[in-house]
JSON list of C-alpha atoms in Angstrom, two decimals:
[
{"chain": "N", "resi": 1491, "resn": "MET", "atom": "CA", "xyz": [-10.84, 19.34, 5.86]},
{"chain": "N", "resi": 1492, "resn": "GLN", "atom": "CA", "xyz": [-12.39, 19.71, 2.41]},
{"chain": "N", "resi": 1493, "resn": "VAL", "atom": "CA", "xyz": [-13.27, 16.47, 0.58]},
{"chain": "N", "resi": 1494, "resn": "PRO", "atom": "CA", "xyz": [-12.82, 16.94, -3.19]},
{"chain": "N", "resi": 1495, "resn": "PRO", "atom": "CA", "xyz": [-15.26, 15.62, -5.80]},
{"chain": "N", "resi": 1496, "resn": "ALA", "atom": "CA", "xyz": [-14.53, 12.15, -7.11]},
{"chain": "N", "resi": 1497, "resn": "SER", "atom": "CA", "xyz": [-12.92, 13.47, -10.28]},
{"chain": "N", "resi": 1498, "resn": "ALA", "atom": "CA", "xyz": [-10.55, 15.84, -8.52]},
{"chain": "N", "resi": 1499, "resn": "PRO", "atom": "CA", "xyz": [-7.23, 15.01, -6.85]},
{"chain": "N", "resi": 1500, "resn": "VAL", "atom": "CA", "xyz": [-7.06, 15.20, -3.09]},
{"chain": "N", "resi": 1501, "resn": "ALA", "atom": "CA", "xyz": [-5.22, 18.31, -1.95]},
{"chain": "N", "resi": 1502, "resn": "SER", "atom": "CA", "xyz": [-2.56, 17.58, 0.62]},
{"chain": "N", "resi": 1503, "resn": "ALA", "atom": "CA", "xyz": [-2.35, 19.75, 3.71]},
{"chain": "N", "resi": 1504, "resn": "SER", "atom": "CA", "xyz": [1.38, 19.99, 3.05]},
{"chain": "N", "resi": 1505, "resn": "PRO", "atom": "CA", "xyz": [3.41, 19.03, -0.02]},
{"chain": "N", "resi": 1506, "resn": "ALA", "atom": "CA", "xyz": [4.49, 15.40, -0.05]},
{"chain": "N", "resi": 1507, "resn": "PRO", "atom": "CA", "xyz": [8.13, 14.75, -0.87]},
{"chain": "N", "resi": 1508, "resn": "SER", "atom": "CA", "xyz": [9.22, 12.22, -3.46]},
{"chain": "N", "resi": 1509, "resn": "CYS", "atom": "CA", "xyz": [9.23, 8.63, -2.30]},
{"chain": "N", "resi": 1510, "resn": "PRO", "atom": "CA", "xyz": [12.51, 7.81, -0.52]},
{"chain": "N", "resi": 1511, "resn": "PRO", "atom": "CA", "xyz": [14.09, 4.37, -0.81]},
{"chain": "N", "resi": 1512, "resn": "VAL", "atom": "CA", "xyz": [13.68, 1.97, 2.11]},
{"chain": "N", "resi": 1513, "resn": "PRO", "atom": "CA", "xyz": [17.16, 1.10, 3.38]},
{"chain": "N", "resi": 1514, "resn": "GLY", "atom": "CA", "xyz": [18.15, -2.43, 2.42]},
{"chain": "N", "resi": 1515, "resn": "SER", "atom": "CA", "xyz": [14.84, -3.28, 0.73]},
{"chain": "N", "resi": 1516, "resn": "GLY", "atom": "CA", "xyz": [15.27, -2.01, -2.82]},
{"chain": "N", "resi": 1517, "resn": "LEU", "atom": "CA", "xyz": [11.74, -0.59, -2.53]},
{"chain": "N", "resi": 1518, "resn": "ALA", "atom": "CA", "xyz": [10.50, 2.98, -2.64]},
{"chain": "N", "resi": 1519, "resn": "ALA", "atom": "CA", "xyz": [8.45, 3.97, 0.39]},
{"chain": "N", "resi": 1520, "resn": "ALA", "atom": "CA", "xyz": [5.00, 5.38, -0.34]},
{"chain": "N", "resi": 1521, "resn": "VAL", "atom": "CA", "xyz": [4.20, 8.82, 1.05]},
{"chain": "N", "resi": 1522, "resn": "GLY", "atom": "CA", "xyz": [0.84, 10.11, 2.25]},
{"chain": "N", "resi": 1523, "resn": "THR", "atom": "CA", "xyz": [-0.66, 12.89, 4.33]},
{"chain": "N", "resi": 1524, "resn": "VAL", "atom": "CA", "xyz": [-2.77, 13.01, 7.49]},
{"chain": "N", "resi": 1525, "resn": "GLN", "atom": "CA", "xyz": [-5.69, 15.23, 6.50]},
{"chain": "N", "resi": 1526, "resn": "ALA", "atom": "CA", "xyz": [-7.45, 15.15, 9.88]},
{"chain": "N", "resi": 1527, "resn": "VAL", "atom": "CA", "xyz": [-7.13, 13.59, 13.35]},
{"chain": "N", "resi": 1528, "resn": "CYS", "atom": "CA", "xyz": [-10.41, 12.59, 15.00]},
{"chain": "N", "resi": 1529, "resn": "THR", "atom": "CA", "xyz": [-11.53, 11.23, 18.37]},
{"chain": "N", "resi": 1530, "resn": "GLY", "atom": "CA", "xyz": [-14.87, 10.48, 20.01]},
{"chain": "N", "resi": 1531, "resn": "THR", "atom": "CA", "xyz": [-16.42, 9.18, 23.20]},
{"chain": "N", "resi": 1532, "resn": "ALA", "atom": "CA", "xyz": [-18.88, 6.30, 23.52]},
{"chain": "N", "resi": 1533, "resn": "GLU", "atom": "CA", "xyz": [-22.39, 7.62, 24.07]},
{"chain": "N", "resi": 1534, "resn": "PRO", "atom": "CA", "xyz": [-25.97, 6.85, 23.02]},
{"chain": "N", "resi": 1535, "resn": "ARG", "atom": "CA", "xyz": [-26.52, 7.96, 19.42]},
{"chain": "N", "resi": 1536, "resn": "LEU", "atom": "CA", "xyz": [-29.72, 7.96, 17.38]},
{"chain": "N", "resi": 1537, "resn": "MET", "atom": "CA", "xyz": [-29.00, 6.08, 14.15]},
{"chain": "N", "resi": 1538, "resn": "ALA", "atom": "CA", "xyz": [-31.63, 4.83, 11.72]},
{"chain": "N", "resi": 1539, "resn": "GLY", "atom": "CA", "xyz": [-34.35, 5.48, 14.27]},
{"chain": "N", "resi": 1540, "resn": "ARG", "atom": "CA", "xyz": [-32.72, 3.50, 17.11]},
{"chain": "N", "resi": 1541, "resn": "ARG", "atom": "CA", "xyz": [-30.35, 4.41, 19.91]},
{"chain": "N", "resi": 1542, "resn": "HIS", "atom": "CA", "xyz": [-26.96, 2.70, 19.95]},
{"chain": "N", "resi": 1543, "resn": "LEU", "atom": "CA", "xyz": [-24.03, 3.11, 22.33]},
{"chain": "N", "resi": 1544, "resn": "SER", "atom": "CA", "xyz": [-21.27, 4.04, 19.91]},
{"chain": "N", "resi": 1545, "resn": "ALA", "atom": "CA", "xyz": [-18.18, 6.17, 19.39]},
{"chain": "N", "resi": 1546, "resn": "ILE", "atom": "CA", "xyz": [-18.66, 6.32, 15.62]},
{"chain": "N", "resi": 1547, "resn": "GLY", "atom": "CA", "xyz": [-19.13, 9.80, 14.25]},
{"chain": "N", "resi": 1548, "resn": "LYS", "atom": "CA", "xyz": [-15.92, 11.17, 15.75]},
{"chain": "N", "resi": 1549, "resn": "ARG", "atom": "CA", "xyz": [-14.88, 14.83, 15.64]},
{"chain": "N", "resi": 1550, "resn": "GLU", "atom": "CA", "xyz": [-11.81, 16.56, 14.26]},
{"chain": "N", "resi": 1551, "resn": "ARG", "atom": "CA", "xyz": [-9.11, 17.63, 16.72]},
{"chain": "N", "resi": 1552, "resn": "ALA", "atom": "CA", "xyz": [-6.87, 20.67, 16.39]},
{"chain": "N", "resi": 1553, "resn": "GLY", "atom": "CA", "xyz": [-3.13, 20.52, 17.07]},
{"chain": "N", "resi": 1554, "resn": "ALA", "atom": "CA", "xyz": [-1.05, 17.54, 18.14]},
{"chain": "N", "resi": 1555, "resn": "VAL", "atom": "CA", "xyz": [-2.90, 14.60, 19.73]},
{"chain": "N", "resi": 1556, "resn": "ALA", "atom": "CA", "xyz": [-1.09, 12.12, 21.96]},
{"chain": "N", "resi": 1557, "resn": "VAL", "atom": "CA", "xyz": [-0.78, 8.55, 20.63]},
{"chain": "N", "resi": 1558, "resn": "ALA", "atom": "CA", "xyz": [-0.47, 5.79, 23.27]},
{"chain": "N", "resi": 1559, "resn": "PRO", "atom": "CA", "xyz": [-0.42, 1.98, 22.89]},
{"chain": "N", "resi": 1560, "resn": "LEU", "atom": "CA", "xyz": [-4.24, 1.84, 23.19]},
{"chain": "N", "resi": 1561, "resn": "GLY", "atom": "CA", "xyz": [-4.91, 4.72, 20.82]},
{"chain": "N", "resi": 1562, "resn": "LEU", "atom": "CA", "xyz": [-5.40, 8.47, 20.70]},
{"chain": "N", "resi": 1563, "resn": "ALA", "atom": "CA", "xyz": [-5.90, 10.58, 23.79]},
{"chain": "N", "resi": 1564, "resn": "GLY", "atom": "CA", "xyz": [-9.59, 11.32, 24.26]},
{"chain": "N", "resi": 1565, "resn": "ASP", "atom": "CA", "xyz": [-10.79, 8.49, 22.03]},
{"chain": "N", "resi": 1566, "resn": "GLU", "atom": "CA", "xyz": [-13.09, 5.62, 23.06]},
{"chain": "N", "resi": 1567, "resn": "GLN", "atom": "CA", "xyz": [-14.69, 2.52, 21.53]},
{"chain": "N", "resi": 1568, "resn": "ALA", "atom": "CA", "xyz": [-18.06, 1.17, 22.60]},
{"chain": "N", "resi": 1569, "resn": "ASP", "atom": "CA", "xyz": [-17.55, -2.48, 21.58]},
{"chain": "N", "resi": 1570, "resn": "LEU", "atom": "CA", "xyz": [-14.05, -3.68, 22.39]},
{"chain": "N", "resi": 1571, "resn": "SER", "atom": "CA", "xyz": [-14.77, -7.09, 20.88]},
{"chain": "N", "resi": 1572, "resn": "VAL", "atom": "CA", "xyz": [-14.43, -5.60, 17.38]},
{"chain": "N", "resi": 1573, "resn": "HIS", "atom": "CA", "xyz": [-12.71, -2.21, 17.84]},
{"chain": "N", "resi": 1574, "resn": "GLY", "atom": "CA", "xyz": [-9.81, -0.96, 19.94]},
{"chain": "N", "resi": 1575, "resn": "GLY", "atom": "CA", "xyz": [-7.15, -2.85, 21.86]},
{"chain": "N", "resi": 1576, "resn": "LEU", "atom": "CA", "xyz": [-3.46, -3.10, 21.05]},
{"chain": "N", "resi": 1577, "resn": "ASP", "atom": "CA", "xyz": [-3.96, -4.39, 17.49]},
{"chain": "N", "resi": 1578, "resn": "LYS", "atom": "CA", "xyz": [-6.77, -1.98, 16.59]},
{"chain": "N", "resi": 1579, "resn": "ALA", "atom": "CA", "xyz": [-5.66, 1.09, 18.50]},
{"chain": "N", "resi": 1580, "resn": "VAL", "atom": "CA", "xyz": [-6.02, 3.53, 15.60]},
{"chain": "N", "resi": 1581, "resn": "TYR", "atom": "CA", "xyz": [-8.30, 3.43, 12.56]},
{"chain": "N", "resi": 1582, "resn": "ALA", "atom": "CA", "xyz": [-7.13, 5.08, 9.32]},
{"chain": "N", "resi": 1583, "resn": "TYR", "atom": "CA", "xyz": [-9.41, 5.81, 6.39]},
{"chain": "N", "resi": 1584, "resn": "PRO", "atom": "CA", "xyz": [-8.56, 7.14, 2.91]},
{"chain": "N", "resi": 1585, "resn": "VAL", "atom": "CA", "xyz": [-10.41, 10.38, 2.15]},
{"chain": "N", "resi": 1586, "resn": "GLU", "atom": "CA", "xyz": [-10.49, 9.32, -1.50]},
{"chain": "N", "resi": 1587, "resn": "HIS", "atom": "CA", "xyz": [-13.48, 7.07, -0.61]},
{"chain": "N", "resi": 1588, "resn": "LEU", "atom": "CA", "xyz": [-15.67, 9.83, 0.81]},
{"chain": "N", "resi": 1589, "resn": "PRO", "atom": "CA", "xyz": [-17.15, 11.03, -2.52]},
{"chain": "N", "resi": 1590, "resn": "PHE", "atom": "CA", "xyz": [-18.27, 7.42, -3.13]},
{"chain": "N", "resi": 1591, "resn": "TRP", "atom": "CA", "xyz": [-20.13, 7.33, 0.19]},
{"chain": "N", "resi": 1592, "resn": "GLN", "atom": "CA", "xyz": [-21.70, 10.71, -0.39]},
{"chain": "N", "resi": 1593, "resn": "ALA", "atom": "CA", "xyz": [-22.98, 9.50, -3.80]},
{"chain": "N", "resi": 1594, "resn": "GLN", "atom": "CA", "xyz": [-24.32, 6.25, -2.30]},
{"chain": "N", "resi": 1595, "resn": "ARG", "atom": "CA", "xyz": [-26.19, 8.10, 0.44]},
{"chain": "N", "resi": 1596, "resn": "ARG", "atom": "CA", "xyz": [-27.76, 10.42, -2.13]},
{"chain": "N", "resi": 1597, "resn": "ALA", "atom": "CA", "xyz": [-28.72, 7.46, -4.33]},
{"chain": "N", "resi": 1598, "resn": "HIS", "atom": "CA", "xyz": [-30.50, 5.78, -1.40]},
{"chain": "N", "resi": 1599, "resn": "GLY", "atom": "CA", "xyz": [-32.31, 8.94, -0.36]},
{"chain": "N", "resi": 1600, "resn": "VAL", "atom": "CA", "xyz": [-30.37, 9.37, 2.88]},
{"chain": "N", "resi": 1601, "resn": "SER", "atom": "CA", "xyz": [-28.85, 12.66, 1.80]},
{"chain": "N", "resi": 1602, "resn": "LEU", "atom": "CA", "xyz": [-30.75, 15.01, -0.48]},
{"chain": "N", "resi": 1603, "resn": "PHE", "atom": "CA", "xyz": [-28.10, 17.71, -0.65]},
{"chain": "N", "resi": 1604, "resn": "GLU", "atom": "CA", "xyz": [-24.41, 18.02, -1.49]},
{"chain": "N", "resi": 1605, "resn": "GLU", "atom": "CA", "xyz": [-23.21, 18.12, 2.09]},
{"chain": "N", "resi": 1606, "resn": "THR", "atom": "CA", "xyz": [-19.73, 16.81, 2.80]},
{"chain": "N", "resi": 1607, "resn": "LEU", "atom": "CA", "xyz": [-19.24, 13.95, 5.25]},
{"chain": "N", "resi": 1608, "resn": "TRP", "atom": "CA", "xyz": [-17.24, 15.41, 8.10]},
{"chain": "N", "resi": 1609, "resn": "PRO", "atom": "CA", "xyz": [-13.87, 13.95, 9.19]},
{"chain": "N", "resi": 1610, "resn": "GLY", "atom": "CA", "xyz": [-14.55, 11.10, 11.61]},
{"chain": "N", "resi": 1611, "resn": "PHE", "atom": "CA", "xyz": [-18.05, 10.34, 10.29]},
{"chain": "N", "resi": 1612, "resn": "LEU", "atom": "CA", "xyz": [-17.20, 6.70, 9.62]},
{"chain": "N", "resi": 1613, "resn": "GLY", "atom": "CA", "xyz": [-15.42, 6.33, 12.97]},
{"chain": "N", "resi": 1614, "resn": "GLU", "atom": "CA", "xyz": [-11.94, 6.96, 11.59]},
{"chain": "N", "resi": 1615, "resn": "ASN", "atom": "CA", "xyz": [-9.17, 8.39, 13.77]},
{"chain": "N", "resi": 1616, "resn": "LEU", "atom": "CA", "xyz": [-6.89, 9.37, 10.91]},
{"chain": "N", "resi": 1617, "resn": "CYS", "atom": "CA", "xyz": [-8.27, 10.74, 7.64]},
{"chain": "N", "resi": 1618, "resn": "ILE", "atom": "CA", "xyz": [-5.42, 10.09, 5.22]},
{"chain": "N", "resi": 1619, "resn": "SER", "atom": "CA", "xyz": [-4.74, 10.79, 1.56]},
{"chain": "N", "resi": 1620, "resn": "GLY", "atom": "CA", "xyz": [-2.35, 9.15, -0.87]},
{"chain": "N", "resi": 1621, "resn": "LEU", "atom": "CA", "xyz": [-2.70, 5.55, 0.35]},
{"chain": "N", "resi": 1622, "resn": "ARG", "atom": "CA", "xyz": [-5.50, 3.09, -0.41]},
{"chain": "N", "resi": 1623, "resn": "GLU", "atom": "CA", "xyz": [-6.15, -0.49, 0.63]},
{"chain": "N", "resi": 1624, "resn": "HIS", "atom": "CA", "xyz": [-4.52, -2.11, -2.41]},
{"chain": "N", "resi": 1625, "resn": "GLU", "atom": "CA", "xyz": [-1.34, -0.09, -1.79]},
{"chain": "N", "resi": 1626, "resn": "VAL", "atom": "CA", "xyz": [-0.73, -1.13, 1.83]},
{"chain": "N", "resi": 1627, "resn": "TRP", "atom": "CA", "xyz": [0.09, -4.55, 3.29]},
{"chain": "N", "resi": 1628, "resn": "ILE", "atom": "CA", "xyz": [-0.48, -6.14, 6.68]},
{"chain": "N", "resi": 1629, "resn": "GLY", "atom": "CA", "xyz": [2.75, -5.49, 8.62]},
{"chain": "N", "resi": 1630, "resn": "ASP", "atom": "CA", "xyz": [3.67, -2.26, 6.80]},
{"chain": "N", "resi": 1631, "resn": "GLU", "atom": "CA", "xyz": [4.46, 0.70, 9.03]},
{"chain": "N", "resi": 1632, "resn": "LEU", "atom": "CA", "xyz": [3.41, 4.34, 8.84]},
{"chain": "N", "resi": 1633, "resn": "HIS", "atom": "CA", "xyz": [6.34, 6.48, 9.98]},
{"chain": "N", "resi": 1634, "resn": "LEU", "atom": "CA", "xyz": [5.10, 9.88, 11.13]},
{"chain": "N", "resi": 1635, "resn": "PRO", "atom": "CA", "xyz": [7.27, 12.69, 12.51]},
{"chain": "N", "resi": 1636, "resn": "ASP", "atom": "CA", "xyz": [6.65, 11.70, 16.14]},
{"chain": "N", "resi": 1637, "resn": "CYS", "atom": "CA", "xyz": [5.20, 8.16, 16.14]},
{"chain": "N", "resi": 1638, "resn": "VAL", "atom": "CA", "xyz": [5.21, 4.86, 14.25]},
{"chain": "N", "resi": 1639, "resn": "LEU", "atom": "CA", "xyz": [2.07, 2.82, 13.51]},
{"chain": "N", "resi": 1640, "resn": "ARG", "atom": "CA", "xyz": [1.86, -0.73, 12.10]},
{"chain": "N", "resi": 1641, "resn": "VAL", "atom": "CA", "xyz": [-0.92, -1.95, 9.80]},
{"chain": "N", "resi": 1642, "resn": "THR", "atom": "CA", "xyz": [-2.73, -4.92, 11.36]},
{"chain": "N", "resi": 1643, "resn": "ALA", "atom": "CA", "xyz": [-6.08, -5.55, 9.65]},
{"chain": "N", "resi": 1644, "resn": "PRO", "atom": "CA", "xyz": [-8.84, -4.13, 7.46]},
{"chain": "N", "resi": 1645, "resn": "ARG", "atom": "CA", "xyz": [-11.88, -2.69, 9.21]},
{"chain": "N", "resi": 1646, "resn": "GLU", "atom": "CA", "xyz": [-15.00, -4.82, 8.77]},
{"chain": "N", "resi": 1647, "resn": "PRO", "atom": "CA", "xyz": [-18.45, -3.21, 8.52]},
{"chain": "N", "resi": 1648, "resn": "CYS", "atom": "CA", "xyz": [-20.66, -3.67, 11.56]},
{"chain": "N", "resi": 1649, "resn": "GLY", "atom": "CA", "xyz": [-24.30, -2.92, 12.26]},
{"chain": "N", "resi": 1650, "resn": "LYS", "atom": "CA", "xyz": [-23.46, 0.53, 13.60]},
{"chain": "N", "resi": 1651, "resn": "PHE", "atom": "CA", "xyz": [-21.65, 1.39, 10.38]},
{"chain": "N", "resi": 1652, "resn": "THR", "atom": "CA", "xyz": [-24.74, 0.43, 8.39]},
{"chain": "N", "resi": 1653, "resn": "ALA", "atom": "CA", "xyz": [-26.93, 2.41, 10.79]},
{"chain": "N", "resi": 1654, "resn": "ILE", "atom": "CA", "xyz": [-24.93, 5.62, 10.55]},
{"chain": "N", "resi": 1655, "resn": "MET", "atom": "CA", "xyz": [-24.68, 5.33, 6.75]},
{"chain": "N", "resi": 1656, "resn": "GLY", "atom": "CA", "xyz": [-28.47, 5.17, 6.76]},
{"chain": "N", "resi": 1657, "resn": "TYR", "atom": "CA", "xyz": [-29.20, 2.41, 4.22]},
{"chain": "N", "resi": 1658, "resn": "ALA", "atom": "CA", "xyz": [-29.26, -1.39, 4.44]},
{"chain": "N", "resi": 1659, "resn": "GLN", "atom": "CA", "xyz": [-26.73, -2.15, 1.69]},
{"chain": "N", "resi": 1660, "resn": "ALA", "atom": "CA", "xyz": [-23.88, -0.09, 3.15]},
{"chain": "N", "resi": 1661, "resn": "ALA", "atom": "CA", "xyz": [-21.88, -3.10, 4.33]},
{"chain": "N", "resi": 1662, "resn": "ARG", "atom": "CA", "xyz": [-22.17, -4.75, 0.90]},
{"chain": "N", "resi": 1663, "resn": "ASP", "atom": "CA", "xyz": [-21.06, -1.51, -0.73]},
{"chain": "N", "resi": 1664, "resn": "MET", "atom": "CA", "xyz": [-17.98, -1.32, 1.51]},
{"chain": "N", "resi": 1665, "resn": "VAL", "atom": "CA", "xyz": [-17.03, -4.84, 0.42]},
{"chain": "N", "resi": 1666, "resn": "ALA", "atom": "CA", "xyz": [-17.75, -4.24, -3.28]},
{"chain": "N", "resi": 1667, "resn": "ALA", "atom": "CA", "xyz": [-15.71, -1.01, -3.32]},
{"chain": "N", "resi": 1668, "resn": "SER", "atom": "CA", "xyz": [-12.91, -2.42, -1.12]},
{"chain": "N", "resi": 1669, "resn": "ALA", "atom": "CA", "xyz": [-13.34, 0.73, 0.96]},
{"chain": "N", "resi": 1670, "resn": "SER", "atom": "CA", "xyz": [-12.54, -0.68, 4.38]},
{"chain": "N", "resi": 1671, "resn": "GLY", "atom": "CA", "xyz": [-9.71, 1.48, 5.68]},
{"chain": "N", "resi": 1672, "resn": "PHE", "atom": "CA", "xyz": [-7.36, -0.28, 8.09]},
{"chain": "N", "resi": 1673, "resn": "TYR", "atom": "CA", "xyz": [-6.44, -0.67, 11.73]},
{"chain": "N", "resi": 1674, "resn": "LEU", "atom": "CA", "xyz": [-3.07, 0.26, 13.18]},
{"chain": "N", "resi": 1675, "resn": "ALA", "atom": "CA", "xyz": [-1.08, -0.84, 16.22]},
{"chain": "N", "resi": 1676, "resn": "VAL", "atom": "CA", "xyz": [1.18, 1.69, 17.95]},
{"chain": "N", "resi": 1677, "resn": "VAL", "atom": "CA", "xyz": [4.83, 0.70, 17.57]},
{"chain": "N", "resi": 1678, "resn": "GLN", "atom": "CA", "xyz": [6.28, 3.98, 18.85]},
{"chain": "N", "resi": 1679, "resn": "PRO", "atom": "CA", "xyz": [4.01, 6.26, 20.93]},
{"chain": "N", "resi": 1680, "resn": "GLY", "atom": "CA", "xyz": [4.16, 10.00, 20.42]},
{"chain": "N", "resi": 1681, "resn": "THR", "atom": "CA", "xyz": [1.83, 12.54, 18.83]},
{"chain": "N", "resi": 1682, "resn": "VAL", "atom": "CA", "xyz": [0.03, 13.01, 15.52]},
{"chain": "N", "resi": 1683, "resn": "ALA", "atom": "CA", "xyz": [-1.43, 16.11, 13.89]},
{"chain": "N", "resi": 1684, "resn": "ALA", "atom": "CA", "xyz": [-3.30, 17.06, 10.75]},
{"chain": "N", "resi": 1685, "resn": "GLY", "atom": "CA", "xyz": [-1.00, 18.14, 7.93]},
{"chain": "N", "resi": 1686, "resn": "GLN", "atom": "CA", "xyz": [1.78, 15.71, 8.80]},
{"chain": "N", "resi": 1687, "resn": "VAL", "atom": "CA", "xyz": [3.33, 13.67, 6.01]},
{"chain": "N", "resi": 1688, "resn": "PHE", "atom": "CA", "xyz": [3.98, 9.99, 6.66]},
{"chain": "N", "resi": 1689, "resn": "THR", "atom": "CA", "xyz": [6.16, 7.40, 4.96]},
{"chain": "N", "resi": 1690, "resn": "LEU", "atom": "CA", "xyz": [4.92, 3.83, 4.44]},
{"chain": "N", "resi": 1691, "resn": "VAL", "atom": "CA", "xyz": [7.76, 1.44, 5.23]},
{"chain": "N", "resi": 1692, "resn": "PRO", "atom": "CA", "xyz": [7.13, -2.05, 3.78]},
{"chain": "N", "resi": 1693, "resn": "GLY", "atom": "CA", "xyz": [6.79, -5.07, 6.05]},
{"chain": "N", "resi": 1694, "resn": "PRO", "atom": "CA", "xyz": [6.78, -8.73, 4.95]},
{"chain": "N", "resi": 1695, "resn": "ARG", "atom": "CA", "xyz": [4.34, -7.93, 2.11]},
{"chain": "N", "resi": 1696, "resn": "GLY", "atom": "CA", "xyz": [2.51, -11.25, 2.27]},
{"chain": "N", "resi": 1697, "resn": "LEU", "atom": "CA", "xyz": [-1.08, -9.94, 2.20]},
{"chain": "N", "resi": 1698, "resn": "SER", "atom": "CA", "xyz": [-2.44, -6.55, 1.23]},
{"chain": "N", "resi": 1699, "resn": "VAL", "atom": "CA", "xyz": [-5.25, -4.90, 3.16]},
{"chain": "N", "resi": 1700, "resn": "ALA", "atom": "CA", "xyz": [-7.48, -5.24, 0.09]},
{"chain": "N", "resi": 1701, "resn": "GLN", "atom": "CA", "xyz": [-6.71, -8.96, -0.13]},
{"chain": "N", "resi": 1702, "resn": "ALA", "atom": "CA", "xyz": [-7.35, -9.48, 3.58]},
{"chain": "N", "resi": 1703, "resn": "PHE", "atom": "CA", "xyz": [-10.69, -7.69, 3.27]},
{"chain": "N", "resi": 1704, "resn": "ALA", "atom": "CA", "xyz": [-11.67, -9.63, 0.14]},
{"chain": "N", "resi": 1705, "resn": "ALA", "atom": "CA", "xyz": [-11.10, -12.87, 2.05]},
{"chain": "N", "resi": 1706, "resn": "LYS", "atom": "CA", "xyz": [-13.93, -11.87, 4.39]},
{"chain": "N", "resi": 1707, "resn": "ARG", "atom": "CA", "xyz": [-16.39, -10.82, 1.66]},
{"chain": "N", "resi": 1708, "resn": "ILE", "atom": "CA", "xyz": [-18.65, -13.90, 1.88]},
{"chain": "N", "resi": 1709, "resn": "LYS", "atom": "CA", "xyz": [-19.32, -13.14, 5.54]},
{"chain": "N", "resi": 1710, "resn": "HIS", "atom": "CA", "xyz": [-20.65, -9.68, 4.63]},
{"chain": "N", "resi": 1711, "resn": "LEU", "atom": "CA", "xyz": [-22.51, -10.60, 1.43]},
{"chain": "N", "resi": 1712, "resn": "ARG", "atom": "CA", "xyz": [-24.88, -13.09, 3.07]}
]
């Protein structure tokens, strides 16, 4: 997966159709694309000079990957108190944020070159394009060709996220940029693959992911 520069549009792996209406809602359903599917196993990783048991830094998978109620086949989480489980089975992250993180890492001296953050670097299972946190609400559903996923919560930055980003202000930057990504529960198991187009079907629309994340900002700005 190629991550474009911040000024360039994200290229979809396959052309996205026009937004179809949601039956009975009067709303148009947003459309996005799965750019990459990533999984990882929990193992000791050297981050910021210390070893942590973590499954962050996942790797891209080829072909269709099975999606079960507890997540993707071959995927693990090290700390089930904050990741994984039925309500946080899958983690989706907009690729539109990656140029921001690359720039922040360069600015803090973590990265001296123009290398691209690989898919799964932030611990995401689905690298998606066309859908950001202010455009998706808690309770909305992602309808893919062979599975359905429901949005449950924003991801909150943890110590391992800060460690793998390589600089102390990473959690604050995630909050300031509203670049959390979001967790998904599995409504209909099946498979998912890179290049698939999904439709976002609106739920109750009471609270957006961006609003839910903003409500937790004080906790992460201390």
